[in-house]
PDB file of C-alpha atoms in Angstrom:
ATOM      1  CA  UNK A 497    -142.936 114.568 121.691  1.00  0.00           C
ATOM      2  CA  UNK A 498    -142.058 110.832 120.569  1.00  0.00           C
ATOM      3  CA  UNK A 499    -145.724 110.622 119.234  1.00  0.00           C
ATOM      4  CA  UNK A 500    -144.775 110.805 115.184  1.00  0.00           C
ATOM      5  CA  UNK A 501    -148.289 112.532 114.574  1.00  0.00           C
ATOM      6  CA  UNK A 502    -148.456 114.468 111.783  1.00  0.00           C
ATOM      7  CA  UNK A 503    -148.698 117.671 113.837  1.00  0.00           C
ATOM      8  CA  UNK A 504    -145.352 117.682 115.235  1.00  0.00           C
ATOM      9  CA  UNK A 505    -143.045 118.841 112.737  1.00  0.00           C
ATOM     10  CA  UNK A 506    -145.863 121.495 111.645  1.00  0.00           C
ATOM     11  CA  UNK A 507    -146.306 122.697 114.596  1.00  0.00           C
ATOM     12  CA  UNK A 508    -142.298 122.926 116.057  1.00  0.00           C
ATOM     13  CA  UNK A 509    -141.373 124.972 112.419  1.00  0.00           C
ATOM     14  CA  UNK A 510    -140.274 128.388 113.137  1.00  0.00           C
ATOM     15  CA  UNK A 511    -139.535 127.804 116.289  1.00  0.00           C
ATOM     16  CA  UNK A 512    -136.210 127.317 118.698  1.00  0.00           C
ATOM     17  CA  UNK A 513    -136.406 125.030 121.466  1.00  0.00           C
ATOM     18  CA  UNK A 514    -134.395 125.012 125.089  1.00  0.00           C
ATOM     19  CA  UNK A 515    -135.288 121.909 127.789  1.00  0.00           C
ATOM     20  CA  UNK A 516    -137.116 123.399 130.717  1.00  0.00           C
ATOM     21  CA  UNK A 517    -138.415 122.430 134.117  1.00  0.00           C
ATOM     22  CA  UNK A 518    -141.959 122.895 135.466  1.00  0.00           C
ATOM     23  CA  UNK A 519    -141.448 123.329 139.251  1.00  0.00           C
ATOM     24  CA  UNK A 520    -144.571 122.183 141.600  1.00  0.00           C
ATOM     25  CA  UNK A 521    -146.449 120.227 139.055  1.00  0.00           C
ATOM     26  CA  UNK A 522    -146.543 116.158 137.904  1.00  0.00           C
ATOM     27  CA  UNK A 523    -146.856 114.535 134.902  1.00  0.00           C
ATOM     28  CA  UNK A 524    -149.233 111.119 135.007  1.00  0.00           C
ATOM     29  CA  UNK A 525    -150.154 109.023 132.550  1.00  0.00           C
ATOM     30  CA  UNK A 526    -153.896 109.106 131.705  1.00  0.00           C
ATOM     31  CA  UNK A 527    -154.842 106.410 129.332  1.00  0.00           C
ATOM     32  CA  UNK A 528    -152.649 107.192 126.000  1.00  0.00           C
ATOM     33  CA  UNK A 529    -152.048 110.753 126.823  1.00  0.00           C
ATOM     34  CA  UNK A 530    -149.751 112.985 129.425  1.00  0.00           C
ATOM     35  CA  UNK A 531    -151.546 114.692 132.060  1.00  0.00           C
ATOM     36  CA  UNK A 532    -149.585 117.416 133.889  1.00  0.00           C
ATOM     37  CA  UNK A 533    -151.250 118.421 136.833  1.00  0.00           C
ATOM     38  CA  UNK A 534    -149.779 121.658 139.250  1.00  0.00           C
ATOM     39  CA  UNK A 535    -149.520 120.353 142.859  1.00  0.00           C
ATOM     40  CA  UNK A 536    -148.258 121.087 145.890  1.00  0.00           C
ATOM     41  CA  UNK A 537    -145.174 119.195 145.500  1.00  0.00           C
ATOM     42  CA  UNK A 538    -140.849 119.191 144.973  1.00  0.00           C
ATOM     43  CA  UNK A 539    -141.132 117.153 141.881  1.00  0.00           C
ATOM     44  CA  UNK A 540    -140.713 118.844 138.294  1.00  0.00           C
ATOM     45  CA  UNK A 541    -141.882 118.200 134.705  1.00  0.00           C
ATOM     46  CA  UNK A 542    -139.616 118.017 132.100  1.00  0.00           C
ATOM     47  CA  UNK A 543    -140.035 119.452 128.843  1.00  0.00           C
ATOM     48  CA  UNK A 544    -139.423 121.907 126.135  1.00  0.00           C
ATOM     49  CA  UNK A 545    -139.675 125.371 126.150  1.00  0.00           C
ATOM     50  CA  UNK A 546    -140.979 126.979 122.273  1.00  0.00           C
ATOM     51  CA  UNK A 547    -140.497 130.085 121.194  1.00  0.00           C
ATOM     52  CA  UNK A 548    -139.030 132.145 118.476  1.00  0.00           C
ATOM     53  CA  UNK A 549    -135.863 132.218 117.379  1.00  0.00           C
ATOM     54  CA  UNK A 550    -133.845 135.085 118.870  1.00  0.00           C
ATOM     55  CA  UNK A 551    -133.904 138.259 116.410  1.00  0.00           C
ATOM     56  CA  UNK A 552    -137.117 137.974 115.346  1.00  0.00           C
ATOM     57  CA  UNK A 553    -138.845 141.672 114.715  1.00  0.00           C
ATOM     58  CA  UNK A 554    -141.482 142.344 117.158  1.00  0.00           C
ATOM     59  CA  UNK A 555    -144.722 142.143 114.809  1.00  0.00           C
ATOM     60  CA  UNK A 556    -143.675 138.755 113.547  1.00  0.00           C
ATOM     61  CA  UNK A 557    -142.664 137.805 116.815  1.00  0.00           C
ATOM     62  CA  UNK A 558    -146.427 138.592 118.041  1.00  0.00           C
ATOM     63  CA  UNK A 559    -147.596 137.026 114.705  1.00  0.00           C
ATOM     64  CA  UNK A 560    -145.635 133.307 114.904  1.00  0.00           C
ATOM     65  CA  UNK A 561    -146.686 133.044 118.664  1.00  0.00           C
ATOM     66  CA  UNK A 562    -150.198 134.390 118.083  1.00  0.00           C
ATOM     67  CA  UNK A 563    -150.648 131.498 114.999  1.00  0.00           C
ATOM     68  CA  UNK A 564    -149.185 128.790 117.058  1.00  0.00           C
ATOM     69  CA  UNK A 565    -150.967 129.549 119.967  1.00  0.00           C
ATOM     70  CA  UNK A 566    -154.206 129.166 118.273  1.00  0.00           C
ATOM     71  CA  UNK A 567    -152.527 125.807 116.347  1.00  0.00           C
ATOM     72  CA  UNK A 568    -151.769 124.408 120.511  1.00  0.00           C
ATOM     73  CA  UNK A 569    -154.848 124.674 121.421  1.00  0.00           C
ATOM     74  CA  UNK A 570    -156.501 122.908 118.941  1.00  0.00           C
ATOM     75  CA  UNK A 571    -153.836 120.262 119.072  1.00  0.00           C
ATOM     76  CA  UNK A 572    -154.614 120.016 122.744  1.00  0.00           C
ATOM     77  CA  UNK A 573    -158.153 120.341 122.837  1.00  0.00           C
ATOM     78  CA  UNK A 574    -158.235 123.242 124.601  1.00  0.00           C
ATOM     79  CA  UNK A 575    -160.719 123.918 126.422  1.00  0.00           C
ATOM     80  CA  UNK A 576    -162.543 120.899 126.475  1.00  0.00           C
ATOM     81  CA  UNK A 577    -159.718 118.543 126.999  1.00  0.00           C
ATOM     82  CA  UNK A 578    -157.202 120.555 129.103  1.00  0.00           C
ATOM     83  CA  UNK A 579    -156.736 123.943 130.794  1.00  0.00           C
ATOM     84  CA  UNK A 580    -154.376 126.464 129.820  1.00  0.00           C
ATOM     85  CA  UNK A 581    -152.001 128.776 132.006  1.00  0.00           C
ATOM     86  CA  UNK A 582    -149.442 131.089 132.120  1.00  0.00           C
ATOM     87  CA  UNK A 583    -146.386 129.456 134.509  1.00  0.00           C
ATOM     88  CA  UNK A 584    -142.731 130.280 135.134  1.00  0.00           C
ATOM     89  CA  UNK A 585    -139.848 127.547 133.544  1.00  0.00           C
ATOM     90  CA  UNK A 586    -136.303 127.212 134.217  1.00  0.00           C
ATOM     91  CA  UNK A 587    -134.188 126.670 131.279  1.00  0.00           C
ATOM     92  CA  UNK A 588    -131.315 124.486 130.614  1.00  0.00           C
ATOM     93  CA  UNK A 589    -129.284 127.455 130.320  1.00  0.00           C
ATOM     94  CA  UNK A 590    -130.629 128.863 134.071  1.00  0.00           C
ATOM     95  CA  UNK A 591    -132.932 131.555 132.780  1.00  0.00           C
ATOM     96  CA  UNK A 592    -136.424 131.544 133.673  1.00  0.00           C
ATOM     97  CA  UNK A 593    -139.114 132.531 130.816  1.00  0.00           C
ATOM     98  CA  UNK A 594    -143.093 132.369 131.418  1.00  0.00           C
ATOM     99  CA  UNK A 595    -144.373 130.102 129.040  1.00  0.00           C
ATOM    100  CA  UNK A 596    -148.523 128.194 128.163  1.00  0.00           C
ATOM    101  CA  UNK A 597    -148.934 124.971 129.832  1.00  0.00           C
ATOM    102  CA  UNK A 598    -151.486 122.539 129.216  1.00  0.00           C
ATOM    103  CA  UNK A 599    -152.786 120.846 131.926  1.00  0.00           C
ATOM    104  CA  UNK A 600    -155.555 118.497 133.548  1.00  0.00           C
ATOM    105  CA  UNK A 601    -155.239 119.572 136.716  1.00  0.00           C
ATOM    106  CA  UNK A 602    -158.693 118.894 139.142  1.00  0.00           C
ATOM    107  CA  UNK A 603    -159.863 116.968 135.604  1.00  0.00           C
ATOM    108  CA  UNK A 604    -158.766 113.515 136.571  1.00  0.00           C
ATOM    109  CA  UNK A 605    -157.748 110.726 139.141  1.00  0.00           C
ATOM    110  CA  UNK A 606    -154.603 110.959 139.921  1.00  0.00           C
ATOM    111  CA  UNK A 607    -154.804 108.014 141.919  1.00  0.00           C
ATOM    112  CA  UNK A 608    -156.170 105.855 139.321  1.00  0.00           C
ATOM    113  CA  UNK A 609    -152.979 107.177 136.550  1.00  0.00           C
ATOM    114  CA  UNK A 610    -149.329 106.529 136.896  1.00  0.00           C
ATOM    115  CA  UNK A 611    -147.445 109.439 137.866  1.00  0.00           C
ATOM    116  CA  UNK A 612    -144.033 109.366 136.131  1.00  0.00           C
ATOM    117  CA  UNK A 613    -141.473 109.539 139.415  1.00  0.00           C
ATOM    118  CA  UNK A 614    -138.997 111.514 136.797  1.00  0.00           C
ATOM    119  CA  UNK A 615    -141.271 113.992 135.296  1.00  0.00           C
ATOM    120  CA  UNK A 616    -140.301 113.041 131.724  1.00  0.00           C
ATOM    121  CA  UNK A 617    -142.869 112.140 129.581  1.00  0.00           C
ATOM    122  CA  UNK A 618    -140.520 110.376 126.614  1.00  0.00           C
ATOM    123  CA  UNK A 619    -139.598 107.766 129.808  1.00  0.00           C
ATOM    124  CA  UNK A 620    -142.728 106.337 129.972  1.00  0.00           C
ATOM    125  CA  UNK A 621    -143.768 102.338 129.833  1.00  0.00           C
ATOM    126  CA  UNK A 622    -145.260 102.064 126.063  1.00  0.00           C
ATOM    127  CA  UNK A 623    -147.777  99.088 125.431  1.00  0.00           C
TER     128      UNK A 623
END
């Protein structure tokens, strides 16, 4: 997230973070905002995987991801603004984790949005 909001730095405390790939899905741009959408495509969405740092005993393991769960989907609206699902990621280092994804898809025109050809949302066009 290149966004600066307030939220960010909150919200990524406590927590390790690995690049990932979303296989069959798309990221557009929908006004100001990302908009990945699961499709029956080859292209990917690049992004971060969360999660706890390794180590971490169960309970506060269950704890941290139960709090920022609940902190995600307020930050994203959910479920007003986007869906949320359960989908496999690849990791930079090869491994493949589930992880939440927020998502619009069947909530908007794709036709009317850019989709971004490279799935990364920090290569966008800004204003």
């Amino acid at each position: 997230d290149d966004s600066n909001a307030p939220w960010t730095a909150e919200f990524c405390e406590g927590l390790g973070a690995e690049s990932a790939l979303l296989r069959g899905a798309s990221i557009y741009v929908e006004g100001s905002f990302p908009a990945v959408c699961f499709e029956q495509t080859r292209c990917i969405v690049r992004g971060a995987f969360l999660g706890p740092p390794p180590g971490l005993a169960a309970g506060a393991r269950a704890d941290l991801l139960a709090r920022k769960l609940e902190k995600a989907d307020r930050i994203e609206g959910w479920p007003d603004n986007y869906d949320r699902s359960v989908a496999k990621v690849t990791l930079a280092s090869g491994k493949q984790k589930f992880a939440y994804v927020y998502h619009r898809t069947g909530r908007f025109d794709r036709a009317a949005c850019v989709r971004l050809a490279d799935g990364d949302w920090l290569s966008r066009k800004r204003a």
